[in-house]
Amino acid sequence: GENVEQHPSTLSVQEGDSAVIKCTYSDSASNYFPWYKQELGKRPQLIIDIRSNVGEKKDQRIAVTLNKTAKHFSLHITETQPEDSAVYFCAASTETNAGKSTFGDGTTLTVKP
Amino acid sequence: DAGVTQSPTHLIKTRGQQVTLRCSPKSGHDTVSWYQQALGQGPQFIFQYYEEEERQRGNFPDRFSGHQFPNYSSELNVNALLLGDSALYLCASSLAGGYTFGSGTRLTVV
């Protein structure tokens, strides 16, 4: 089955700096890669996703890149703000069955004001 | 438009007991997936229901079972509870694609 590894497990940045979180996956059949943000005590919320026919996708301060050959994808947050502090999870699945996603173990991002 | 709702929000059970968790999907969503999220870890896929049938299953023992009703709502049942079953149980629903998570049920087994 699919195996997703996520690094780093914790990340601390100064407000205004950029943050990068990286994930690798093992199953070459995976073609859908969402990223979720989970604040303490709350539900995971989809913040951005990318499909395998695209190498990069951007939404305001958030961008995701995908390298299918190397089987890795990354989340980039620019101009970080304290409200970006949360746990971020990457996931991988096939697009036809995004409900059976394999998640990474999460990255706790702390943005210091 | 209500999102995904789960009940109860918190639950405490004793080892060996049985528990039923409930999920009402977002309006119009017909597919429900259940995940277990242990403290400090990412969600782990338990199973998925579509058209009242279990369509996919993760690496969970048979003690974990489920059901989907004609109105697309779903239940997760866990028998013979173990201490290790303590976790946040998340339900996610979809209609052909993007998944929306509920806030989860926090299960504590003592």
PDB file of C-alpha atoms in Angstrom:
ATOM      1  CA  GLY A   1       0.000   0.000   0.000  1.00  0.00           C
ATOM      2  CA  GLU A   2       0.852   3.676  -0.049  1.00  0.00           C
ATOM      3  CA  ASN A   3       3.355   5.120   2.419  1.00  0.00           C
ATOM      4  CA  VAL A   4       3.678   8.866   2.960  1.00  0.00           C
ATOM      5  CA  GLU A   5       6.559  10.425   4.863  1.00  0.00           C
ATOM      6  CA  GLN A   6       6.466  14.053   5.959  1.00  0.00           C
ATOM      7  CA  HIS A   7       9.304  16.334   7.127  1.00  0.00           C
ATOM      8  CA  PRO A   8      10.007  18.156   9.295  1.00  0.00           C
ATOM      9  CA  SER A   9       7.831  17.132  12.219  1.00  0.00           C
ATOM     10  CA  THR A  10       8.160  20.593  13.752  1.00  0.00           C
ATOM     11  CA  LEU A  11       8.972  23.909  12.136  1.00  0.00           C
ATOM     12  CA  SER A  12       9.391  27.289  13.778  1.00  0.00           C
ATOM     13  CA  VAL A  13       9.704  30.463  11.694  1.00  0.00           C
ATOM     14  CA  GLN A  14       9.618  34.180  12.289  1.00  0.00           C
ATOM     15  CA  GLU A  15       6.581  36.094  11.097  1.00  0.00           C
ATOM     16  CA  GLY A  16       7.098  37.142   7.496  1.00  0.00           C
ATOM     17  CA  ASP A  17       9.504  34.312   6.692  1.00  0.00           C
ATOM     18  CA  SER A  18       8.697  31.403   4.384  1.00  0.00           C
ATOM     19  CA  ALA A  19       7.931  27.846   5.492  1.00  0.00           C
ATOM     20  CA  VAL A  20       8.440  24.689   3.461  1.00  0.00           C
ATOM     21  CA  ILE A  21       7.093  21.248   4.304  1.00  0.00           C
ATOM     22  CA  LYS A  22       8.073  18.205   2.254  1.00  0.00           C
ATOM     23  CA  CYS A  23       6.415  14.841   1.658  1.00  0.00           C
ATOM     24  CA  THR A  24       7.399  11.713  -0.212  1.00  0.00           C
ATOM     25  CA  TYR A  25       5.114   8.912  -1.324  1.00  0.00           C
ATOM     26  CA  SER A  26       5.705   5.362  -2.487  1.00  0.00           C
ATOM     27  CA  ASP A  27       2.815   4.338  -4.766  1.00  0.00           C
ATOM     28  CA  SER A  28       3.287   5.525  -8.343  1.00  0.00           C
ATOM     29  CA  ALA A  29      -0.483   5.095  -8.872  1.00  0.00           C
ATOM     30  CA  SER A  30      -1.194   8.026  -6.544  1.00  0.00           C
ATOM     31  CA  ASN A  31      -2.216  11.078  -8.518  1.00  0.00           C
ATOM     32  CA  TYR A  32      -3.992  13.355  -6.041  1.00  0.00           C
ATOM     33  CA  PHE A  33      -2.116  15.199  -3.282  1.00  0.00           C
ATOM     34  CA  PRO A  34      -4.090  17.386  -0.860  1.00  0.00           C
ATOM     35  CA  TRP A  35      -2.749  19.407   2.043  1.00  0.00           C
ATOM     36  CA  TYR A  36      -4.738  19.929   5.225  1.00  0.00           C
ATOM     37  CA  LYS A  37      -4.403  22.419   8.061  1.00  0.00           C
ATOM     38  CA  GLN A  38      -5.554  21.311  11.492  1.00  0.00           C
ATOM     39  CA  GLU A  39      -5.747  23.786  14.330  1.00  0.00           C
ATOM     40  CA  LEU A  40      -5.775  22.521  17.888  1.00  0.00           C
ATOM     41  CA  GLY A  41      -9.027  20.731  18.651  1.00  0.00           C
ATOM     42  CA  LYS A  42     -10.458  21.348  15.192  1.00  0.00           C
ATOM     43  CA  ARG A  43     -11.103  19.382  12.031  1.00  0.00           C
ATOM     44  CA  PRO A  44      -8.553  19.045   9.217  1.00  0.00           C
ATOM     45  CA  GLN A  45      -9.343  21.612   6.529  1.00  0.00           C
ATOM     46  CA  LEU A  46      -8.251  21.318   2.928  1.00  0.00           C
ATOM     47  CA  ILE A  47      -6.046  24.286   2.037  1.00  0.00           C
ATOM     48  CA  ILE A  48      -4.713  23.309  -1.365  1.00  0.00           C
ATOM     49  CA  ASP A  49      -4.383  20.241  -3.561  1.00  0.00           C
ATOM     50  CA  ILE A  50      -2.513  19.224  -6.681  1.00  0.00           C
ATOM     51  CA  ARG A  51      -3.076  16.597  -9.316  1.00  0.00           C
ATOM     52  CA  SER A  52      -0.371  14.686 -11.131  1.00  0.00           C
ATOM     53  CA  ASN A  53      -0.911  16.467 -14.436  1.00  0.00           C
ATOM     54  CA  VAL A  54       0.279  19.707 -12.825  1.00  0.00           C
ATOM     55  CA  GLY A  55       3.740  20.510 -11.466  1.00  0.00           C
ATOM     56  CA  GLU A  56       2.847  23.548  -9.385  1.00  0.00           C
ATOM     57  CA  LYS A  57      -0.231  25.265  -8.043  1.00  0.00           C
ATOM     58  CA  LYS A  58      -0.511  28.549  -6.187  1.00  0.00           C
ATOM     59  CA  ASP A  59      -3.228  30.165  -4.117  1.00  0.00           C
ATOM     60  CA  GLN A  60      -2.244  33.534  -2.659  1.00  0.00           C
ATOM     61  CA  ARG A  61       0.491  32.850  -0.062  1.00  0.00           C
ATOM     62  CA  ILE A  62       0.316  29.074  -0.434  1.00  0.00           C
ATOM     63  CA  ALA A  63       1.869  27.004  -3.193  1.00  0.00           C
ATOM     64  CA  VAL A  64       2.382  23.308  -3.756  1.00  0.00           C
ATOM     65  CA  THR A  65       4.908  21.645  -6.056  1.00  0.00           C
ATOM     66  CA  LEU A  66       4.931  18.063  -7.285  1.00  0.00           C
ATOM     67  CA  ASN A  67       7.743  15.964  -8.709  1.00  0.00           C
ATOM     68  CA  LYS A  68       6.170  12.723  -9.937  1.00  0.00           C
ATOM     69  CA  THR A  69       9.480  11.231 -11.018  1.00  0.00           C
ATOM     70  CA  ALA A  70      10.986  11.617  -7.575  1.00  0.00           C
ATOM     71  CA  LYS A  71       7.638  10.969  -5.856  1.00  0.00           C
ATOM     72  CA  HIS A  72       7.744  14.030  -3.675  1.00  0.00           C
ATOM     73  CA  PHE A  73       5.620  17.118  -3.173  1.00  0.00           C
ATOM     74  CA  SER A  74       6.034  20.206  -1.055  1.00  0.00           C
ATOM     75  CA  LEU A  75       3.966  22.931   0.570  1.00  0.00           C
ATOM     76  CA  HIS A  76       5.320  26.472   0.511  1.00  0.00           C
ATOM     77  CA  ILE A  77       3.877  29.233   2.675  1.00  0.00           C
ATOM     78  CA  THR A  78       5.228  32.722   2.076  1.00  0.00           C
ATOM     79  CA  GLU A  79       4.931  35.808   4.300  1.00  0.00           C
ATOM     80  CA  THR A  80       3.898  33.647   7.242  1.00  0.00           C
ATOM     81  CA  GLN A  81       1.532  35.054   9.856  1.00  0.00           C
ATOM     82  CA  PRO A  82       0.852  33.908  13.443  1.00  0.00           C
ATOM     83  CA  GLU A  83      -2.534  32.554  12.328  1.00  0.00           C
ATOM     84  CA  ASP A  84      -0.690  30.119  10.053  1.00  0.00           C
ATOM     85  CA  SER A  85       0.413  28.280  13.210  1.00  0.00           C
ATOM     86  CA  ALA A  86      -1.173  24.818  13.098  1.00  0.00           C
ATOM     87  CA  VAL A  87      -0.437  21.214  12.214  1.00  0.00           C
ATOM     88  CA  TYR A  88      -0.187  20.615   8.473  1.00  0.00           C
ATOM     89  CA  PHE A  89      -0.778  17.204   6.915  1.00  0.00           C
ATOM     90  CA  CYS A  90       0.028  16.028   3.421  1.00  0.00           C
ATOM     91  CA  ALA A  91      -1.864  13.120   1.880  1.00  0.00           C
ATOM     92  CA  ALA A  92      -1.786  10.958  -1.222  1.00  0.00           C
ATOM     93  CA  SER A  93      -4.450   8.973  -3.017  1.00  0.00           C
ATOM     94  CA  THR A  94      -5.837   8.221  -6.427  1.00  0.00           C
ATOM     95  CA  GLU A  95      -8.127  10.957  -7.658  1.00  0.00           C
ATOM     96  CA  THR A  96     -10.922   8.470  -8.213  1.00  0.00           C
ATOM     97  CA  ASN A  97     -10.758   7.531  -4.558  1.00  0.00           C
ATOM     98  CA  ALA A  98      -9.623  10.564  -2.644  1.00  0.00           C
ATOM     99  CA  GLY A  99     -11.596   9.279   0.316  1.00  0.00           C
ATOM    100  CA  LYS A 100      -8.984   6.604   0.872  1.00  0.00           C
ATOM    101  CA  SER A 101      -6.102   8.938   1.519  1.00  0.00           C
ATOM    102  CA  THR A 102      -2.821   8.035   3.164  1.00  0.00           C
ATOM    103  CA  PHE A 103      -1.689  10.863   5.416  1.00  0.00           C
ATOM    104  CA  GLY A 104       1.718  11.943   6.605  1.00  0.00           C
ATOM    105  CA  ASP A 105       2.310  12.295  10.337  1.00  0.00           C
ATOM    106  CA  GLY A 106       2.015  16.060  10.260  1.00  0.00           C
ATOM    107  CA  THR A 107       4.203  19.110  10.716  1.00  0.00           C
ATOM    108  CA  THR A 108       3.618  21.448  13.626  1.00  0.00           C
ATOM    109  CA  LEU A 109       4.258  24.946  12.308  1.00  0.00           C
ATOM    110  CA  THR A 110       4.808  27.751  14.784  1.00  0.00           C
ATOM    111  CA  VAL A 111       5.011  31.304  13.484  1.00  0.00           C
ATOM    112  CA  LYS A 112       6.572  33.641  16.028  1.00  0.00           C
ATOM    113  CA  PRO A 113       5.360  37.255  15.992  1.00  0.00           C
TER     114      PRO A 113
ATOM    115  CA  ASP B   1     -25.847  24.394   4.409  1.00  0.00           C
ATOM    116  CA  ALA B   2     -24.681  22.118   7.210  1.00  0.00           C
ATOM    117  CA  GLY B   3     -21.260  20.634   6.886  1.00  0.00           C
ATOM    118  CA  VAL B   4     -20.296  17.187   8.121  1.00  0.00           C
ATOM    119  CA  THR B   5     -21.679  16.612  11.611  1.00  0.00           C
ATOM    120  CA  GLN B   6     -20.523  13.944  14.027  1.00  0.00           C
ATOM    121  CA  SER B   7     -21.920  12.765  17.326  1.00  0.00           C
ATOM    122  CA  PRO B   8     -21.137  12.535  20.098  1.00  0.00           C
ATOM    123  CA  THR B   9     -18.259  15.003  20.361  1.00  0.00           C
ATOM    124  CA  HIS B  10     -16.678  13.209  23.314  1.00  0.00           C
ATOM    125  CA  LEU B  11     -17.118   9.736  24.731  1.00  0.00           C
ATOM    126  CA  ILE B  12     -15.548   7.722  27.544  1.00  0.00           C
ATOM    127  CA  LYS B  13     -15.828   3.935  27.472  1.00  0.00           C
ATOM    128  CA  THR B  14     -14.385   1.036  29.439  1.00  0.00           C
ATOM    129  CA  ARG B  15     -12.204  -1.674  27.945  1.00  0.00           C
ATOM    130  CA  GLY B  16     -14.270  -4.458  26.419  1.00  0.00           C
ATOM    131  CA  GLN B  17     -17.289  -2.279  25.771  1.00  0.00           C
ATOM    132  CA  GLN B  18     -18.783  -1.466  22.407  1.00  0.00           C
ATOM    133  CA  VAL B  19     -19.258   1.984  20.907  1.00  0.00           C
ATOM    134  CA  THR B  20     -21.211   3.502  18.030  1.00  0.00           C
ATOM    135  CA  LEU B  21     -20.215   6.793  16.453  1.00  0.00           C
ATOM    136  CA  ARG B  22     -22.419   8.678  14.020  1.00  0.00           C
ATOM    137  CA  CYS B  23     -21.829  10.875  11.009  1.00  0.00           C
ATOM    138  CA  SER B  24     -24.159  12.976   8.892  1.00  0.00           C
ATOM    139  CA  PRO B  25     -22.481  13.930   5.628  1.00  0.00           C
ATOM    140  CA  LYS B  26     -22.584  17.329   4.033  1.00  0.00           C
ATOM    141  CA  SER B  27     -25.811  17.927   2.138  1.00  0.00           C
ATOM    142  CA  GLY B  28     -25.657  16.220  -1.241  1.00  0.00           C
ATOM    143  CA  HIS B  29     -22.626  14.083  -0.406  1.00  0.00           C
ATOM    144  CA  ASP B  30     -23.065  10.362  -0.959  1.00  0.00           C
ATOM    145  CA  THR B  31     -19.682   8.915   0.052  1.00  0.00           C
ATOM    146  CA  VAL B  32     -18.455   8.677   3.636  1.00  0.00           C
ATOM    147  CA  SER B  33     -14.968   7.768   4.832  1.00  0.00           C
ATOM    148  CA  TRP B  34     -13.927   7.134   8.428  1.00  0.00           C
ATOM    149  CA  TYR B  35     -10.488   7.866   9.837  1.00  0.00           C
ATOM    150  CA  GLN B  36      -8.792   7.273  13.187  1.00  0.00           C
ATOM    151  CA  GLN B  37      -6.400   9.975  14.377  1.00  0.00           C
ATOM    152  CA  ALA B  38      -4.230   9.070  17.341  1.00  0.00           C
ATOM    153  CA  LEU B  39      -2.619  11.876  19.298  1.00  0.00           C
ATOM    154  CA  GLY B  40       0.283  13.407  17.397  1.00  0.00           C
ATOM    155  CA  GLN B  41      -0.330  11.402  14.252  1.00  0.00           C
ATOM    156  CA  GLY B  42      -2.024  11.827  10.917  1.00  0.00           C
ATOM    157  CA  PRO B  43      -5.479  10.378  10.246  1.00  0.00           C
ATOM    158  CA  GLN B  44      -5.503   6.677   9.298  1.00  0.00           C
ATOM    159  CA  PHE B  45      -8.117   5.376   6.865  1.00  0.00           C
ATOM    160  CA  ILE B  46     -10.541   2.868   8.393  1.00  0.00           C
ATOM    161  CA  PHE B  47     -13.117   2.330   5.644  1.00  0.00           C
ATOM    162  CA  GLN B  48     -15.331   4.047   3.084  1.00  0.00           C
ATOM    163  CA  TYR B  49     -19.037   3.655   2.388  1.00  0.00           C
ATOM    164  CA  TYR B  50     -20.878   4.309  -0.842  1.00  0.00           C
ATOM    165  CA  GLU B  51     -24.371   3.194  -1.813  1.00  0.00           C
ATOM    166  CA  GLU B  52     -24.750   1.607   1.623  1.00  0.00           C
ATOM    167  CA  GLU B  53     -21.823  -0.739   1.057  1.00  0.00           C
ATOM    168  CA  GLU B  54     -18.257  -0.834   2.332  1.00  0.00           C
ATOM    169  CA  ARG B  55     -16.219   0.026  -0.735  1.00  0.00           C
ATOM    170  CA  GLN B  56     -12.693   0.195   0.647  1.00  0.00           C
ATOM    171  CA  ARG B  57     -11.076  -0.844   3.914  1.00  0.00           C
ATOM    172  CA  GLY B  58      -7.813   0.046   5.606  1.00  0.00           C
ATOM    173  CA  ASN B  59      -5.716  -2.080   7.954  1.00  0.00           C
ATOM    174  CA  PHE B  60      -8.145  -2.272  10.826  1.00  0.00           C
ATOM    175  CA  PRO B  61      -9.414  -5.447  12.532  1.00  0.00           C
ATOM    176  CA  ASP B  62     -12.923  -6.777  12.174  1.00  0.00           C
ATOM    177  CA  ARG B  63     -13.781  -5.205  15.531  1.00  0.00           C
ATOM    178  CA  PHE B  64     -14.280  -2.070  13.453  1.00  0.00           C
ATOM    179  CA  SER B  65     -17.451  -2.199  11.403  1.00  0.00           C
ATOM    180  CA  GLY B  66     -19.754   0.301   9.839  1.00  0.00           C
ATOM    181  CA  HIS B  67     -22.978   1.019   8.115  1.00  0.00           C
ATOM    182  CA  GLN B  68     -24.396   3.562   5.719  1.00  0.00           C
ATOM    183  CA  PHE B  69     -28.091   4.388   5.630  1.00  0.00           C
ATOM    184  CA  PRO B  70     -30.251   5.349   2.629  1.00  0.00           C
ATOM    185  CA  ASN B  71     -29.942   9.026   3.617  1.00  0.00           C
ATOM    186  CA  TYR B  72     -26.122   8.622   3.333  1.00  0.00           C
ATOM    187  CA  SER B  73     -25.511   9.012   7.067  1.00  0.00           C
ATOM    188  CA  SER B  74     -23.115   6.509   8.530  1.00  0.00           C
ATOM    189  CA  GLU B  75     -22.169   4.746  11.751  1.00  0.00           C
ATOM    190  CA  LEU B  76     -18.847   3.395  12.945  1.00  0.00           C
ATOM    191  CA  ASN B  77     -19.019   0.558  15.448  1.00  0.00           C
ATOM    192  CA  VAL B  78     -16.101  -0.685  17.495  1.00  0.00           C
ATOM    193  CA  ASN B  79     -16.451  -3.869  19.555  1.00  0.00           C
ATOM    194  CA  ALA B  80     -14.322  -5.151  22.431  1.00  0.00           C
ATOM    195  CA  LEU B  81     -12.673  -1.777  22.969  1.00  0.00           C
ATOM    196  CA  LEU B  82      -8.961  -1.654  23.732  1.00  0.00           C
ATOM    197  CA  LEU B  83      -7.010   1.146  25.398  1.00  0.00           C
ATOM    198  CA  GLY B  84      -5.283   1.673  22.047  1.00  0.00           C
ATOM    199  CA  ASP B  85      -8.592   2.559  20.414  1.00  0.00           C
ATOM    200  CA  SER B  86      -8.485   5.908  22.214  1.00  0.00           C
ATOM    201  CA  ALA B  87      -8.310   8.489  19.445  1.00  0.00           C
ATOM    202  CA  LEU B  88     -10.151  11.155  17.496  1.00  0.00           C
ATOM    203  CA  TYR B  89     -12.461   9.510  14.972  1.00  0.00           C
ATOM    204  CA  LEU B  90     -13.053  11.630  11.910  1.00  0.00           C
ATOM    205  CA  CYS B  91     -15.711  11.280   9.272  1.00  0.00           C
ATOM    206  CA  ALA B  92     -15.251  12.814   5.828  1.00  0.00           C
ATOM    207  CA  SER B  93     -17.848  13.068   3.088  1.00  0.00           C
ATOM    208  CA  SER B  94     -17.720  13.734  -0.616  1.00  0.00           C
ATOM    209  CA  LEU B  95     -19.677  13.894  -3.824  1.00  0.00           C
ATOM    210  CA  ALA B  96     -17.347  12.801  -6.610  1.00  0.00           C
ATOM    211  CA  GLY B  97     -14.150  14.312  -5.320  1.00  0.00           C
ATOM    212  CA  GLY B  98     -13.158  16.775  -2.622  1.00  0.00           C
ATOM    213  CA  TYR B  99     -13.599  15.606   0.934  1.00  0.00           C
ATOM    214  CA  THR B 100     -14.901  17.620   3.864  1.00  0.00           C
ATOM    215  CA  PHE B 101     -14.082  16.501   7.397  1.00  0.00           C
ATOM    216  CA  GLY B 102     -16.313  16.626  10.418  1.00  0.00           C
ATOM    217  CA  SER B 103     -15.006  17.845  13.776  1.00  0.00           C
ATOM    218  CA  GLY B 104     -14.643  14.301  15.027  1.00  0.00           C
ATOM    219  CA  THR B 105     -15.550  12.248  18.060  1.00  0.00           C
ATOM    220  CA  ARG B 106     -12.936  12.062  20.799  1.00  0.00           C
ATOM    221  CA  LEU B 107     -13.077   8.508  22.190  1.00  0.00           C
ATOM    222  CA  THR B 108     -11.289   7.711  25.427  1.00  0.00           C
ATOM    223  CA  VAL B 109     -11.056   4.084  26.535  1.00  0.00           C
ATOM    224  CA  VAL B 110     -10.211   3.562  30.205  1.00  0.00           C
TER     225      VAL B 110
END
